Short mmCIF file of C-alpha atoms in Angstrom, two decimals:
data_model
loop_
_atom_site.label_atom_id
_atom_site.label_comp_id
_atom_site.label_asym_id
_atom_site.label_seq_id
_atom_site.Cartn_x
_atom_site.Cartn_y
_atom_site.Cartn_z
CA UNK A 1 19.97 -111.60 -29.19
CA UNK A 2 16.90 -113.19 -30.74
CA UNK A 3 16.09 -112.86 -34.42
CA UNK A 4 13.06 -110.72 -33.57
CA UNK A 5 15.15 -108.34 -31.46
CA UNK A 6 17.81 -108.13 -34.15
CA UNK A 7 15.18 -107.38 -36.80
CA UNK A 8 13.61 -104.70 -34.61
CA UNK A 9 17.00 -103.13 -33.95
CA UNK A 10 17.77 -103.14 -37.68
CA UNK A 11 14.50 -101.39 -38.53
CA UNK A 12 14.86 -98.84 -35.71
CA UNK A 13 18.40 -97.91 -36.74
CA UNK A 14 17.23 -97.58 -40.33
CA UNK A 15 14.34 -95.36 -39.19
CA UNK A 16 16.66 -93.20 -37.07
CA UNK A 17 19.24 -92.92 -39.88
CA UNK A 18 16.58 -91.82 -42.36
CA UNK A 19 15.23 -89.24 -39.90
CA UNK A 20 18.73 -87.87 -39.30
CA UNK A 21 19.41 -87.61 -43.04
CA UNK A 22 16.17 -85.70 -43.63
CA UNK A 23 16.88 -83.38 -40.70
CA UNK A 24 20.45 -82.77 -41.88
CA UNK A 25 19.25 -81.87 -45.37
CA UNK A 26 16.75 -79.41 -43.93
CA UNK A 27 19.42 -77.86 -41.70
CA UNK A 28 17.43 -78.45 -38.50
CA UNK A 29 19.10 -80.99 -36.22
CA UNK A 30 17.06 -80.24 -33.11
CA UNK A 31 16.04 -83.47 -31.39
CA UNK A 32 12.38 -82.45 -31.37
CA UNK A 33 12.46 -81.98 -35.15
CA UNK A 34 14.15 -85.35 -35.64
CA UNK A 35 11.46 -87.00 -33.51
CA UNK A 36 8.74 -85.39 -35.63
CA UNK A 37 10.33 -86.78 -38.78
CA UNK A 38 10.78 -90.14 -37.09
CA UNK A 39 7.08 -90.16 -36.18
CA UNK A 40 6.13 -89.60 -39.82
CA UNK A 41 8.48 -92.32 -41.03
CA UNK A 42 7.21 -94.67 -38.34
CA UNK A 43 3.67 -94.10 -39.50
CA UNK A 44 4.71 -95.20 -42.97
CA UNK A 45 6.55 -98.25 -41.63
CA UNK A 46 3.41 -99.36 -39.80
CA UNK A 47 1.74 -99.83 -43.20
CA UNK A 48 4.79 -101.27 -44.98
CA UNK A 49 4.31 -104.96 -45.80
CA UNK A 50 8.10 -105.51 -45.75
CA UNK A 51 8.26 -104.74 -42.03
CA UNK A 52 7.41 -107.88 -40.02
CA UNK A 53 4.34 -107.55 -37.79
CA UNK A 54 6.39 -108.66 -34.79
CA UNK A 55 8.75 -105.71 -35.26
CA UNK A 56 6.14 -102.94 -35.49
CA UNK A 57 5.27 -102.80 -31.76
CA UNK A 58 8.97 -102.75 -30.90
CA UNK A 59 9.52 -99.79 -33.23
CA UNK A 60 6.67 -97.94 -31.53
CA UNK A 61 8.15 -98.71 -28.11
CA UNK A 62 11.61 -97.44 -29.15
CA UNK A 63 10.14 -94.23 -30.53
CA UNK A 64 8.03 -93.77 -27.41
CA UNK A 65 11.12 -94.14 -25.24
CA UNK A 66 12.99 -91.53 -27.30
CA UNK A 67 10.06 -89.10 -27.00
CA UNK A 68 9.89 -89.59 -23.22
CA UNK A 69 13.64 -88.95 -22.93
CA UNK A 70 13.35 -85.76 -24.99
CA UNK A 71 10.46 -84.51 -22.86
CA UNK A 72 12.40 -85.22 -19.68
CA UNK A 73 15.41 -83.30 -21.04
CA UNK A 74 13.18 -80.33 -21.90
CA UNK A 75 11.68 -80.38 -18.40
CA UNK A 76 15.15 -80.41 -16.84
CA UNK A 77 16.27 -77.49 -19.03
CA UNK A 78 13.21 -75.48 -18.02
CA UNK A 79 13.77 -76.29 -14.36
CA UNK A 80 17.42 -75.23 -14.65
CA UNK A 81 16.42 -71.99 -16.40
CA UNK A 82 13.87 -71.21 -13.69
CA UNK A 83 16.44 -71.91 -10.98
CA UNK A 84 19.02 -69.69 -12.70
CA UNK A 85 16.52 -66.83 -13.07
CA UNK A 86 15.61 -67.03 -9.41
CA UNK A 87 19.26 -66.70 -8.36
CA UNK A 88 19.85 -63.72 -10.67
CA UNK A 89 17.10 -61.69 -9.03
#
């Protein structure tokens, strides 16, 4: 693993941990809520001089991937619910 990849992984895990802590304190652990918090934290990290410029695009890509996965899960749940309703009628 390159130094850049290791640094990006470190910052993403830190971002995710902070988002989970905030969500846990609020009592809302829904993935969509965690992603909203993560988005806010990520916005702050983009302006943080401590975060290397090479890491910032990787953080955005990781967050984007998590959002896409959450959207896909929601679509599958809706599709399953629609299929279940159709069978019940």
